[in-house]
Structures are given as C-alpha cells and as structure tokens.
Amino acid sequence: MVMRFKQFSSNLEHPFRKIKGKNMRSSFMSISLKLFVILQILIISPNLFAQTKLGYVKVDEVIRKANIAKQAEDRLKKEFAPRDNELKKMGAKLKNLAAKFDKEQSVMTNSDKQKVQREISNLEKEIQRKQRQAREDLTQRKNEELAAVVEKARAAIKKIAVAEKFDLILENSVYASPNIDITQKVIKALNDQK
C-alpha cells in the first residue's frame, strides 16, 4: 500500500517544477509586465476621476415631490372614486342586512333565515370580488402612472446632465455629497414642464 502511494505521488508534478531556466524568466517577465500595467492604471486613474463630473439624484424624492406625480395621484383618485363609492354603498347595505338579520332572526322561519344568510353570504363574496378587482386595477394603473413619471424624470435628468456637462449621474446611493445632488433641479425641471 505504501508502494502504491509512492508511485502515485511520484507521478504528480509540482506546478513550479516545470518553471526552470528560460520558462521561469518569461513567467517573471509576464508577472512584472502585469504589475507595471496595474501600477500605471493606479497612477493615471486619479487624474481621470478628477476630470469626471459626477451628479446624484434621489429618484424617490423626485417621484414624491414633483407636480406630475401629484397630478397622477389625483387622476387615479378621480378614476377610482366611483368604484370606491360603490363598494362603500355595498358595505353599508351588507351592514344593514346583517343588523336586520340579527334583530329579526328570532321571529324568522328557517327558510327565511337561510334565504337572508345566503343573501348576506353572496353580498360578502361580491364585495370581496369587487375589492380584489379594484385593487388589481389600481395597482396596474399606479404602475402605469409611475412608469410615465419615471420616464419624464429620466428625460429631465438627461437634459440637465447634457446642459451642465455631467459625465455620470447616480441614483439612490448610500451617500453623496450635497454638492453633487441635483434632485431639486430635477424636481424644478419637471414642475416647469407643461
């Protein structure tokens, strides 16, 4: 068993055993060249970044504070007000029907009780179905309106970046100096649009 291990281990070659003479020199030259290139990049890169003009924008704040976002929210409220009113009326009807049932069930026949309970159950299901549908439709419309607001915000950001010769605009970073924050400029640009 020891013999097998010795035979097996002698067949394994150490990765550095092949590097001898000329191969070792070319390997060293290759590593030296790579280090030289990396050092040159590190020396030059501060100069590159010194010439780069950076900006930062808080997109969530733009969406909250821009007039177009508030207008979109008002449109949604107006659009979904009839549904909301219908659901409120249905809820009031359900409440009245349940109160009436609780009050009169002691004098009702079994068939009348079952009829009213079925009516209450059907009305509850109808309200739940309409609420679910209204939520889904509202979510879809919110996403559509948000996409339109974000598209306009991006256009305003791009316009400011070109006008003020920014090389890079960042969104929602962990920290940014107030000197490079263009959020208020973007909000103003959006509010000035007609």
PDB file of C-alpha atoms in Angstrom:
ATOM      1  CA  MET A   1       0.000   0.000   0.000  1.00  0.00           C
ATOM      2  CA  VAL A   2       2.856   2.355   0.773  1.00  0.00           C
ATOM      3  CA  MET A   3       4.367   1.451  -2.543  1.00  0.00           C
ATOM      4  CA  ARG A   4       1.242   2.448  -4.438  1.00  0.00           C
ATOM      5  CA  PHE A   5       1.153   5.802  -2.721  1.00  0.00           C
ATOM      6  CA  LYS A   6       4.782   6.443  -3.608  1.00  0.00           C
ATOM      7  CA  GLN A   7       4.157   5.542  -7.226  1.00  0.00           C
ATOM      8  CA  PHE A   8       1.077   7.717  -7.372  1.00  0.00           C
ATOM      9  CA  SER A   9       2.733  10.667  -5.668  1.00  0.00           C
ATOM     10  CA  SER A  10       5.792  10.452  -7.888  1.00  0.00           C
ATOM     11  CA  ASN A  11       3.546  10.779 -10.942  1.00  0.00           C
ATOM     12  CA  LEU A  12       2.161  14.028  -9.624  1.00  0.00           C
ATOM     13  CA  GLU A  13       4.126  17.040 -10.693  1.00  0.00           C
ATOM     14  CA  HIS A  14       4.516  20.121  -8.689  1.00  0.00           C
ATOM     15  CA  PRO A  15       3.359  23.171 -10.660  1.00  0.00           C
ATOM     16  CA  PHE A  16       6.643  25.024 -10.080  1.00  0.00           C
ATOM     17  CA  ARG A  17       8.889  22.152 -11.179  1.00  0.00           C
ATOM     18  CA  LYS A  18       8.302  22.966 -14.838  1.00  0.00           C
ATOM     19  CA  ILE A  19       9.431  26.554 -14.369  1.00  0.00           C
ATOM     20  CA  LYS A  20      13.147  26.259 -14.955  1.00  0.00           C
ATOM     21  CA  GLY A  21      15.579  28.474 -16.734  1.00  0.00           C
ATOM     22  CA  LYS A  22      14.037  30.270 -19.668  1.00  0.00           C
ATOM     23  CA  ASN A  23      10.400  29.449 -18.683  1.00  0.00           C
ATOM     24  CA  MET A  24      10.956  30.921 -15.254  1.00  0.00           C
ATOM     25  CA  ARG A  25      12.320  34.160 -16.734  1.00  0.00           C
ATOM     26  CA  SER A  26       9.390  34.546 -19.141  1.00  0.00           C
ATOM     27  CA  SER A  27       6.966  33.884 -16.286  1.00  0.00           C
ATOM     28  CA  PHE A  28       8.693  36.530 -14.180  1.00  0.00           C
ATOM     29  CA  MET A  29       8.603  38.976 -17.105  1.00  0.00           C
ATOM     30  CA  SER A  30       4.898  38.309 -17.597  1.00  0.00           C
ATOM     31  CA  ILE A  31       4.144  38.990 -13.929  1.00  0.00           C
ATOM     32  CA  SER A  32       6.346  42.105 -13.981  1.00  0.00           C
ATOM     33  CA  LEU A  33       4.536  43.416 -17.043  1.00  0.00           C
ATOM     34  CA  LYS A  34       1.149  42.862 -15.394  1.00  0.00           C
ATOM     35  CA  LEU A  35       2.291  44.663 -12.242  1.00  0.00           C
ATOM     36  CA  PHE A  36       3.646  47.540 -14.330  1.00  0.00           C
ATOM     37  CA  VAL A  37       0.314  47.922 -16.166  1.00  0.00           C
ATOM     38  CA  ILE A  38      -1.637  47.831 -12.891  1.00  0.00           C
ATOM     39  CA  LEU A  39       0.635  50.470 -11.344  1.00  0.00           C
ATOM     40  CA  GLN A  40       0.249  52.706 -14.404  1.00  0.00           C
ATOM     41  CA  ILE A  41      -3.536  52.432 -14.161  1.00  0.00           C
ATOM     42  CA  LEU A  42      -3.427  53.315 -10.466  1.00  0.00           C
ATOM     43  CA  ILE A  43      -1.207  56.326 -11.148  1.00  0.00           C
ATOM     44  CA  ILE A  44      -3.311  57.591 -14.065  1.00  0.00           C
ATOM     45  CA  SER A  45      -6.777  56.861 -12.610  1.00  0.00           C
ATOM     46  CA  PRO A  46      -6.890  59.742 -10.080  1.00  0.00           C
ATOM     47  CA  ASN A  47      -6.338  62.128 -12.985  1.00  0.00           C
ATOM     48  CA  LEU A  48      -9.189  60.513 -14.888  1.00  0.00           C
ATOM     49  CA  PHE A  49     -11.567  60.792 -11.946  1.00  0.00           C
ATOM     50  CA  ALA A  50     -10.500  64.367 -11.239  1.00  0.00           C
ATOM     51  CA  GLN A  51     -11.801  65.380 -14.681  1.00  0.00           C
ATOM     52  CA  THR A  52     -15.082  63.445 -14.356  1.00  0.00           C
ATOM     53  CA  LYS A  53     -18.124  65.483 -13.314  1.00  0.00           C
ATOM     54  CA  LEU A  54     -20.487  63.445 -11.165  1.00  0.00           C
ATOM     55  CA  GLY A  55     -24.062  64.114 -10.105  1.00  0.00           C
ATOM     56  CA  TYR A  56     -26.548  62.414  -7.834  1.00  0.00           C
ATOM     57  CA  VAL A  57     -30.353  62.344  -7.814  1.00  0.00           C
ATOM     58  CA  LYS A  58     -32.814  60.906  -5.294  1.00  0.00           C
ATOM     59  CA  VAL A  59     -35.402  59.417  -7.645  1.00  0.00           C
ATOM     60  CA  ASP A  60     -37.829  58.502  -4.860  1.00  0.00           C
ATOM     61  CA  GLU A  61     -37.856  62.134  -3.681  1.00  0.00           C
ATOM     62  CA  VAL A  62     -38.404  63.343  -7.242  1.00  0.00           C
ATOM     63  CA  ILE A  63     -41.373  60.990  -7.571  1.00  0.00           C
ATOM     64  CA  ARG A  64     -42.835  62.146  -4.241  1.00  0.00           C
ATOM     65  CA  LYS A  65     -42.391  65.880  -4.743  1.00  0.00           C
ATOM     66  CA  ALA A  66     -42.821  66.516  -8.464  1.00  0.00           C
ATOM     67  CA  ASN A  67     -46.136  68.009  -9.547  1.00  0.00           C
ATOM     68  CA  ILE A  68     -46.586  65.405 -12.277  1.00  0.00           C
ATOM     69  CA  ALA A  69     -46.568  62.670  -9.623  1.00  0.00           C
ATOM     70  CA  LYS A  70     -49.175  64.538  -7.579  1.00  0.00           C
ATOM     71  CA  GLN A  71     -51.274  65.049 -10.716  1.00  0.00           C
ATOM     72  CA  ALA A  72     -51.048  61.337 -11.499  1.00  0.00           C
ATOM     73  CA  GLU A  73     -52.202  60.526  -7.965  1.00  0.00           C
ATOM     74  CA  ASP A  74     -55.149  62.916  -8.330  1.00  0.00           C
ATOM     75  CA  ARG A  75     -56.100  61.301 -11.658  1.00  0.00           C
ATOM     76  CA  LEU A  76     -56.092  57.876 -10.024  1.00  0.00           C
ATOM     77  CA  LYS A  77     -58.258  59.068  -7.126  1.00  0.00           C
ATOM     78  CA  LYS A  78     -60.739  60.582  -9.558  1.00  0.00           C
ATOM     79  CA  GLU A  79     -60.709  57.485 -11.766  1.00  0.00           C
ATOM     80  CA  PHE A  80     -61.328  55.069  -8.899  1.00  0.00           C
ATOM     81  CA  ALA A  81     -63.748  57.218  -6.859  1.00  0.00           C
ATOM     82  CA  PRO A  82     -66.886  55.671  -8.459  1.00  0.00           C
ATOM     83  CA  ARG A  83     -65.700  52.158  -7.593  1.00  0.00           C
ATOM     84  CA  ASP A  84     -64.856  53.235  -4.065  1.00  0.00           C
ATOM     85  CA  ASN A  85     -68.300  54.775  -3.632  1.00  0.00           C
ATOM     86  CA  GLU A  86     -69.966  51.632  -4.993  1.00  0.00           C
ATOM     87  CA  LEU A  87     -68.018  49.470  -2.538  1.00  0.00           C
ATOM     88  CA  LYS A  88     -68.962  51.770   0.340  1.00  0.00           C
ATOM     89  CA  LYS A  89     -72.649  51.511  -0.618  1.00  0.00           C
ATOM     90  CA  MET A  90     -72.396  47.728  -0.841  1.00  0.00           C
ATOM     91  CA  GLY A  91     -70.679  47.645   2.565  1.00  0.00           C
ATOM     92  CA  ALA A  92     -73.435  49.772   4.101  1.00  0.00           C
ATOM     93  CA  LYS A  93     -76.073  47.501   2.537  1.00  0.00           C
ATOM     94  CA  LEU A  94     -74.314  44.438   3.974  1.00  0.00           C
ATOM     95  CA  LYS A  95     -74.095  46.050   7.411  1.00  0.00           C
ATOM     96  CA  ASN A  96     -77.809  46.939   7.374  1.00  0.00           C
ATOM     97  CA  LEU A  97     -78.787  43.469   6.149  1.00  0.00           C
ATOM     98  CA  ALA A  98     -76.687  41.793   8.867  1.00  0.00           C
ATOM     99  CA  ALA A  99     -78.126  44.098  11.557  1.00  0.00           C
ATOM    100  CA  LYS A 100     -81.651  43.405  10.346  1.00  0.00           C
ATOM    101  CA  PHE A 101     -80.961  39.666  10.357  1.00  0.00           C
ATOM    102  CA  ASP A 102     -79.549  39.782  13.911  1.00  0.00           C
ATOM    103  CA  LYS A 103     -82.538  41.758  15.081  1.00  0.00           C
ATOM    104  CA  GLU A 104     -85.254  39.666  13.386  1.00  0.00           C
ATOM    105  CA  GLN A 105     -83.800  36.159  13.257  1.00  0.00           C
ATOM    106  CA  SER A 106     -85.658  35.074  16.391  1.00  0.00           C
ATOM    107  CA  VAL A 107     -89.013  35.569  14.637  1.00  0.00           C
ATOM    108  CA  MET A 108     -87.948  34.282  11.208  1.00  0.00           C
ATOM    109  CA  THR A 109     -88.713  30.858   9.835  1.00  0.00           C
ATOM    110  CA  ASN A 110     -85.827  28.568   8.967  1.00  0.00           C
ATOM    111  CA  SER A 111     -86.340  29.088   5.237  1.00  0.00           C
ATOM    112  CA  ASP A 112     -86.339  32.900   5.695  1.00  0.00           C
ATOM    113  CA  LYS A 113     -83.175  32.655   7.822  1.00  0.00           C
ATOM    114  CA  GLN A 114     -81.441  30.571   5.143  1.00  0.00           C
ATOM    115  CA  LYS A 115     -82.573  32.975   2.426  1.00  0.00           C
ATOM    116  CA  VAL A 116     -81.206  36.028   4.287  1.00  0.00           C
ATOM    117  CA  GLN A 117     -77.968  34.210   5.247  1.00  0.00           C
ATOM    118  CA  ARG A 118     -77.468  33.230   1.595  1.00  0.00           C
ATOM    119  CA  GLU A 119     -78.094  36.838   0.543  1.00  0.00           C
ATOM    120  CA  ILE A 120     -75.558  38.077   3.137  1.00  0.00           C
ATOM    121  CA  SER A 121     -73.015  35.471   2.017  1.00  0.00           C
ATOM    122  CA  ASN A 122     -73.478  36.332  -1.673  1.00  0.00           C
ATOM    123  CA  LEU A 123     -73.160  40.046  -0.944  1.00  0.00           C
ATOM    124  CA  GLU A 124     -69.938  39.446   1.062  1.00  0.00           C
ATOM    125  CA  LYS A 125     -68.484  37.420  -1.826  1.00  0.00           C
ATOM    126  CA  GLU A 126     -69.489  40.091  -4.342  1.00  0.00           C
ATOM    127  CA  ILE A 127     -67.865  42.812  -2.217  1.00  0.00           C
ATOM    128  CA  GLN A 128     -64.664  40.769  -1.858  1.00  0.00           C
ATOM    129  CA  ARG A 129     -64.561  40.078  -5.611  1.00  0.00           C
ATOM    130  CA  LYS A 130     -65.067  43.760  -6.463  1.00  0.00           C
ATOM    131  CA  GLN A 131     -62.478  44.851  -3.870  1.00  0.00           C
ATOM    132  CA  ARG A 132     -59.933  42.396  -5.267  1.00  0.00           C
ATOM    133  CA  GLN A 133     -60.624  43.541  -8.839  1.00  0.00           C
ATOM    134  CA  ALA A 134     -60.394  47.200  -7.816  1.00  0.00           C
ATOM    135  CA  ARG A 135     -57.059  46.573  -6.030  1.00  0.00           C
ATOM    136  CA  GLU A 136     -55.644  44.781  -9.081  1.00  0.00           C
ATOM    137  CA  ASP A 137     -56.809  47.525 -11.439  1.00  0.00           C
ATOM    138  CA  LEU A 138     -55.500  50.243  -9.125  1.00  0.00           C
ATOM    139  CA  THR A 139     -52.116  48.520  -8.855  1.00  0.00           C
ATOM    140  CA  GLN A 140     -51.885  48.243 -12.628  1.00  0.00           C
ATOM    141  CA  ARG A 141     -52.838  51.888 -13.140  1.00  0.00           C
ATOM    142  CA  LYS A 142     -50.390  53.020 -10.412  1.00  0.00           C
ATOM    143  CA  ASN A 143     -47.609  51.127 -12.172  1.00  0.00           C
ATOM    144  CA  GLU A 144     -48.543  52.739 -15.500  1.00  0.00           C
ATOM    145  CA  GLU A 145     -48.609  56.225 -13.988  1.00  0.00           C
ATOM    146  CA  LEU A 146     -45.357  55.607 -12.105  1.00  0.00           C
ATOM    147  CA  ALA A 147     -43.670  54.424 -15.298  1.00  0.00           C
ATOM    148  CA  ALA A 148     -44.757  57.630 -17.050  1.00  0.00           C
ATOM    149  CA  VAL A 149     -43.450  59.780 -14.175  1.00  0.00           C
ATOM    150  CA  VAL A 150     -40.138  57.891 -14.072  1.00  0.00           C
ATOM    151  CA  GLU A 151     -39.762  58.253 -17.849  1.00  0.00           C
ATOM    152  CA  LYS A 152     -40.293  62.022 -17.611  1.00  0.00           C
ATOM    153  CA  ALA A 153     -37.903  62.216 -14.646  1.00  0.00           C
ATOM    154  CA  ARG A 154     -35.219  60.340 -16.577  1.00  0.00           C
ATOM    155  CA  ALA A 155     -35.688  62.699 -19.527  1.00  0.00           C
ATOM    156  CA  ALA A 156     -35.292  65.699 -17.187  1.00  0.00           C
ATOM    157  CA  ILE A 157     -32.186  64.138 -15.614  1.00  0.00           C
ATOM    158  CA  LYS A 158     -30.675  63.534 -19.043  1.00  0.00           C
ATOM    159  CA  LYS A 159     -31.472  67.099 -20.122  1.00  0.00           C
ATOM    160  CA  ILE A 160     -29.778  68.514 -17.004  1.00  0.00           C
ATOM    161  CA  ALA A 161     -26.797  66.171 -17.442  1.00  0.00           C
ATOM    162  CA  VAL A 162     -26.263  67.323 -21.026  1.00  0.00           C
ATOM    163  CA  ALA A 163     -26.817  71.016 -20.247  1.00  0.00           C
ATOM    164  CA  GLU A 164     -24.443  71.017 -17.272  1.00  0.00           C
ATOM    165  CA  LYS A 165     -21.940  68.590 -18.856  1.00  0.00           C
ATOM    166  CA  PHE A 166     -22.165  65.810 -16.271  1.00  0.00           C
ATOM    167  CA  ASP A 167     -20.220  62.658 -17.110  1.00  0.00           C
ATOM    168  CA  LEU A 168     -22.186  60.440 -14.755  1.00  0.00           C
ATOM    169  CA  ILE A 169     -25.436  60.759 -12.784  1.00  0.00           C
ATOM    170  CA  LEU A 170     -26.012  58.245  -9.981  1.00  0.00           C
ATOM    171  CA  GLU A 171     -29.355  57.274  -8.476  1.00  0.00           C
ATOM    172  CA  ASN A 172     -30.133  56.393  -4.849  1.00  0.00           C
ATOM    173  CA  SER A 173     -26.643  55.965  -3.495  1.00  0.00           C
ATOM    174  CA  VAL A 174     -25.831  55.281   0.141  1.00  0.00           C
ATOM    175  CA  TYR A 175     -24.021  58.583   0.494  1.00  0.00           C
ATOM    176  CA  ALA A 176     -23.381  61.525  -1.784  1.00  0.00           C
ATOM    177  CA  SER A 177     -22.089  64.992  -1.097  1.00  0.00           C
ATOM    178  CA  PRO A 178     -24.768  67.700  -1.227  1.00  0.00           C
ATOM    179  CA  ASN A 179     -22.512  69.475  -3.736  1.00  0.00           C
ATOM    180  CA  ILE A 180     -23.349  66.910  -6.415  1.00  0.00           C
ATOM    181  CA  ASP A 181     -27.049  66.450  -5.541  1.00  0.00           C
ATOM    182  CA  ILE A 182     -29.231  67.587  -8.465  1.00  0.00           C
ATOM    183  CA  THR A 183     -32.552  66.336  -7.052  1.00  0.00           C
ATOM    184  CA  GLN A 184     -34.049  69.820  -6.594  1.00  0.00           C
ATOM    185  CA  LYS A 185     -33.011  70.802 -10.124  1.00  0.00           C
ATOM    186  CA  VAL A 186     -34.815  67.748 -11.492  1.00  0.00           C
ATOM    187  CA  ILE A 187     -37.962  68.494  -9.456  1.00  0.00           C
ATOM    188  CA  LYS A 188     -37.904  72.109 -10.671  1.00  0.00           C
ATOM    189  CA  ALA A 189     -37.439  70.993 -14.289  1.00  0.00           C
ATOM    190  CA  LEU A 190     -40.379  68.599 -14.005  1.00  0.00           C
ATOM    191  CA  ASN A 191     -42.577  71.226 -12.342  1.00  0.00           C
ATOM    192  CA  ASP A 192     -41.730  73.744 -15.078  1.00  0.00           C
ATOM    193  CA  GLN A 193     -42.921  71.351 -17.801  1.00  0.00           C
ATOM    194  CA  LYS A 194     -46.368  71.905 -19.230  1.00  0.00           C
TER     195      LYS A 194
END
